[in-house]
XYZ file of C-alpha atoms in Angstrom:
332
model
C 48.680 175.595 175.223
C 49.352 174.880 171.553
C 51.052 171.541 170.908
C 53.746 171.443 168.222
C 52.657 169.300 165.292
C 54.980 170.109 162.422
C 58.227 168.073 162.290
C 60.324 171.246 162.232
C 58.810 172.447 165.498
C 58.882 169.018 167.121
C 62.495 168.293 166.224
C 64.076 171.723 166.487
C 62.009 173.418 169.178
C 63.419 176.894 169.782
C 66.015 176.230 167.090
C 63.207 176.275 164.538
C 63.688 180.040 164.441
C 67.229 179.591 163.082
C 67.779 181.303 159.772
C 67.492 179.406 156.517
C 69.108 181.163 153.555
C 69.960 180.168 149.991
C 73.391 178.535 149.884
C 74.735 181.015 147.315
C 75.072 184.796 147.642
C 75.910 186.323 144.263
C 77.606 189.743 144.134
C 77.624 192.274 141.303
C 78.178 196.009 141.236
C 78.368 197.084 137.584
C 74.982 198.026 136.132
C 74.960 195.628 133.205
C 76.054 192.751 135.457
C 73.562 193.633 138.150
C 70.746 193.528 135.601
C 71.976 190.220 134.157
C 72.286 188.719 137.649
C 68.694 189.616 138.457
C 67.527 188.196 135.125
C 69.393 184.950 135.823
C 67.873 184.762 139.301
C 64.371 185.061 137.847
C 65.135 182.372 135.258
C 66.468 179.948 137.876
C 63.477 180.678 140.115
C 61.305 179.327 137.317
C 63.639 176.368 136.752
C 63.850 175.218 140.372
C 60.567 176.518 141.751
C 62.423 178.270 144.573
C 64.970 181.065 144.838
C 68.282 179.204 145.007
C 70.591 182.218 145.327
C 70.538 185.774 146.598
C 71.656 188.686 144.452
C 73.567 191.313 146.431
C 73.915 194.620 144.605
C 77.270 196.086 145.554
C 77.832 199.722 146.500
C 81.185 199.272 148.234
C 83.137 198.009 145.210
C 80.554 198.948 142.573
C 80.338 202.711 143.067
C 82.949 204.912 141.388
C 84.576 207.498 143.663
C 82.365 210.572 143.725
C 79.416 208.660 142.252
C 78.230 206.948 145.426
C 74.864 208.726 145.508
C 74.069 207.903 141.862
C 75.046 204.283 142.397
C 72.859 203.990 145.498
C 69.919 205.368 143.521
C 70.560 202.774 140.788
C 70.692 199.960 143.353
C 67.450 201.172 144.901
C 65.697 201.243 141.535
C 66.895 197.764 140.578
C 65.814 196.390 143.946
C 62.356 197.952 143.648
C 61.821 196.223 140.295
C 62.722 192.706 141.496
C 59.910 190.250 140.870
C 58.109 188.501 143.702
C 59.817 185.340 144.888
C 63.323 186.642 144.170
C 65.741 187.783 146.856
C 67.786 190.973 146.531
C 70.180 192.596 149.007
C 72.630 195.484 149.010
C 76.192 195.806 150.231
C 76.628 199.337 151.491
C 79.807 201.164 152.409
C 81.410 200.548 155.809
C 79.869 202.403 158.737
C 82.854 204.788 158.969
C 82.710 205.702 155.258
C 81.275 209.086 154.319
C 78.734 207.430 151.988
C 77.361 204.955 154.527
C 74.489 207.033 155.904
C 73.372 208.109 152.438
C 73.555 204.509 151.153
C 71.177 203.389 153.894
C 68.851 206.365 153.578
C 68.615 206.011 149.798
C 68.437 202.246 149.333
C 66.363 201.401 152.392
C 64.199 204.474 152.036
C 63.369 203.615 148.421
C 63.438 199.816 148.393
C 63.445 198.589 151.985
C 60.308 196.522 151.356
C 62.183 194.441 148.763
C 65.489 193.885 150.555
C 66.220 190.491 152.105
C 69.249 191.894 153.973
C 71.932 194.572 154.125
C 75.558 193.483 153.946
C 77.955 195.484 156.119
C 81.624 195.333 155.103
C 84.591 195.745 157.429
C 82.694 195.074 160.638
C 85.085 195.334 163.560
C 82.801 195.085 166.585
C 79.235 195.036 167.844
C 79.396 198.829 167.913
C 79.353 198.782 164.095
C 76.247 196.590 164.147
C 74.503 198.931 166.592
C 75.374 201.946 164.452
C 74.021 200.245 161.344
C 70.854 199.168 163.148
C 70.188 202.765 164.200
C 70.659 203.898 160.594
C 68.177 201.255 159.435
C 65.660 202.398 162.023
C 65.931 206.006 160.873
C 65.335 204.883 157.278
C 62.309 202.764 158.194
C 64.171 199.473 157.768
C 64.386 198.119 161.311
C 62.994 194.814 160.018
C 65.884 194.219 157.582
C 68.486 191.676 158.767
C 72.164 192.581 158.791
C 74.940 190.427 157.362
C 78.429 191.225 158.646
C 81.644 190.821 156.675
C 84.527 189.827 158.974
C 87.821 190.972 157.434
C 90.411 191.510 160.192
C 92.081 189.567 163.026
C 90.333 191.771 165.618
C 86.937 191.128 164.047
C 87.582 187.378 164.054
C 88.396 187.666 167.769
C 84.979 189.275 168.304
C 83.057 186.958 165.971
C 81.030 185.292 168.749
C 79.950 188.653 170.152
C 79.003 189.952 166.702
C 77.079 186.788 165.835
C 75.126 187.053 169.098
C 73.539 190.388 168.138
C 69.841 189.816 167.316
C 69.985 191.961 164.153
C 72.740 189.808 162.642
C 71.582 186.984 160.396
C 74.879 185.873 158.848
C 78.649 186.324 159.060
C 80.861 186.239 155.972
C 84.646 185.867 155.802
C 86.660 188.429 153.833
C 89.703 186.399 152.864
C 91.850 188.881 150.952
C 91.482 191.736 153.439
C 92.139 189.299 156.275
C 95.402 188.152 154.686
C 96.431 191.727 153.872
C 95.764 192.795 157.460
C 98.672 190.632 158.600
C 101.310 192.876 157.017
C 102.940 190.157 154.954
C 103.006 187.564 157.719
C 100.634 185.381 155.677
C 101.847 184.623 152.112
C 99.844 185.725 149.091
C 99.236 182.093 148.183
C 96.684 182.001 151.020
C 94.488 184.509 149.173
C 93.065 181.907 146.829
C 93.040 178.377 145.494
C 93.819 175.619 147.948
C 96.243 177.868 149.818
C 93.322 179.350 151.728
C 92.661 175.906 153.205
C 96.272 175.319 154.237
C 97.536 178.325 156.179
C 96.749 177.810 159.884
C 95.752 181.426 160.601
C 93.317 181.501 157.688
C 91.804 178.129 158.564
C 91.511 179.174 162.210
C 89.676 182.360 161.206
C 87.234 180.426 159.027
C 86.555 177.956 161.814
C 86.020 180.719 164.389
C 83.442 182.404 162.163
C 81.623 179.148 161.437
C 81.623 178.199 165.112
C 80.340 181.631 166.157
C 77.464 181.366 163.706
C 76.450 177.873 164.755
C 76.630 178.864 168.424
C 74.026 181.579 167.857
C 71.821 180.112 165.116
C 73.289 182.307 162.366
C 74.501 181.449 158.856
C 78.247 181.216 158.090
C 79.018 182.345 154.528
C 82.313 181.369 152.896
C 84.454 183.784 150.914
C 84.729 184.043 147.133
C 87.020 182.056 144.880
C 88.713 184.667 142.713
C 89.762 182.160 140.037
C 86.260 182.454 138.589
C 87.170 180.722 135.309
C 88.579 177.675 137.092
C 85.553 175.448 137.717
C 87.695 172.751 139.343
C 89.146 175.180 141.892
C 85.701 176.528 142.710
C 84.169 173.083 143.126
C 87.010 171.995 145.394
C 86.786 175.135 147.549
C 83.005 174.984 147.848
C 83.103 171.302 148.754
C 85.730 171.841 151.447
C 83.870 174.843 152.861
C 80.703 172.775 153.113
C 82.061 169.396 154.174
C 85.077 170.330 156.313
C 84.580 173.827 157.730
C 80.880 173.910 158.518
C 79.816 176.637 156.100
C 76.256 176.572 154.804
C 76.526 179.416 152.303
C 79.129 180.843 149.896
C 79.762 183.966 147.846
C 79.725 184.011 144.064
C 81.267 186.778 141.911
C 80.551 185.310 138.473
C 77.383 183.654 137.116
C 79.393 180.556 136.203
C 80.070 179.977 139.912
C 76.439 179.713 140.986
C 75.587 176.193 139.832
C 78.851 174.636 141.090
C 78.184 176.198 144.514
C 74.666 174.768 144.527
C 76.041 171.346 143.609
C 78.759 171.448 146.269
C 76.349 172.410 149.057
C 73.565 170.053 147.982
C 73.153 166.640 149.624
C 73.318 163.555 147.424
C 70.000 162.308 146.049
C 70.407 159.021 147.929
C 70.937 160.927 151.198
C 67.729 162.842 150.590
C 65.770 159.655 150.005
C 67.204 158.024 153.127
C 66.452 161.111 155.216
C 62.828 161.120 154.071
C 62.428 157.403 154.812
C 63.957 157.706 158.288
C 61.830 160.721 159.202
C 58.649 159.104 157.885
C 59.345 155.993 159.973
C 60.073 158.195 162.992
C 56.824 160.143 162.574
C 54.893 156.875 162.509
C 56.403 156.109 165.925
C 55.575 159.595 167.282
C 59.297 160.515 167.067
C 60.355 157.844 169.537
C 63.647 156.017 168.822
C 63.548 153.591 165.889
C 65.733 150.972 164.252
C 66.175 151.596 160.520
C 68.197 149.078 158.515
C 69.845 147.893 161.713
C 70.849 151.378 162.931
C 69.355 153.155 165.956
C 67.961 156.634 165.362
C 66.489 159.149 167.805
C 65.826 162.881 168.053
C 69.499 163.759 167.535
C 69.726 162.031 164.166
C 66.199 163.141 163.238
C 67.329 166.734 163.589
C 70.301 166.058 161.318
C 68.109 164.522 158.632
C 65.600 167.349 158.899
C 68.342 169.885 158.235
C 69.479 167.750 155.311
C 66.008 167.933 153.755
C 65.926 171.697 154.230
C 69.294 171.994 152.492
C 68.021 169.863 149.634
C 65.078 172.205 149.207
C 67.328 175.287 149.214
C 69.578 173.795 146.535
C 66.793 172.767 144.174
C 67.045 168.999 144.754
C 63.865 167.070 143.915
C 62.253 165.898 147.147
C 60.180 162.782 147.821
C 56.478 163.604 148.056
C 56.224 163.272 151.833
C 59.269 165.492 152.382
C 57.923 168.065 149.965
C 54.668 168.222 151.947
C 56.555 168.725 155.199
C 58.737 171.476 153.808
C 55.760 173.231 152.234
C 54.354 173.497 155.741
C 52.005 170.491 155.768
C 52.144 167.246 157.674
C 51.994 163.886 155.940
């Protein structure tokens, strides 16, 4: 029997299969913006040495009425041309939309080998996931993970069941549709700014989605901040999503939002250094409990610090040499 030797396997065990995704998912649906987003992704790949955000090419909001087929063909062509090392996805129409099947057939059929995931909007139940999975299989894309956008009270109620489906990699929260679905019972102020962190029904929905994801090893992705020119509002929302609500990923709808999201989700440099030192000391003791600067640490805290190092890597933070070797797949 093979014995685990890499820290990730030793510390996480079966949880080592949990999904690791960039902390930012950037959306664009207009051709010129889609092209610029992909160019920016390639530039930042060179800058950081890793792909620090996904680009999701949007069919749902990007395609003009009656032009869904042409838009899907454009998305497929852009995805096919993405350079190696970059990550591109597509948001298709909802499963009950007349363009859904053609979106999948066109985009997956043409560019399935380049897609990191398919985003499904307006997911209401596991039945929607099953329907989408069957469409992927018919298009030759059974290997492509599904991300589900939760946008209604009923979908929030079923979040744990949706997150449990093996094809689902991530759940996202659709704030504005969720508020609108309440027929005026939630004020418009909860659609953005700090209001989205104050109304109890909105906060409860965000927490349910995050909890469902963590229960099943999936990635919770926080909604957009529509005040895209307000860097302070974005930084505050991203920080609260990360630090208070348990989200490990967030949507961007403007290039100016990408770096603030990376900064908000990144651990502090000092935390990264401490994590590396603690894990190195633990490895030297064969992962038995240790005392580090007068504090007891064991497997529980080792797992926390390992996740912290992984998050540092995904946000482009410079890693100590020993941590870099671990995360590149080697042992120190």
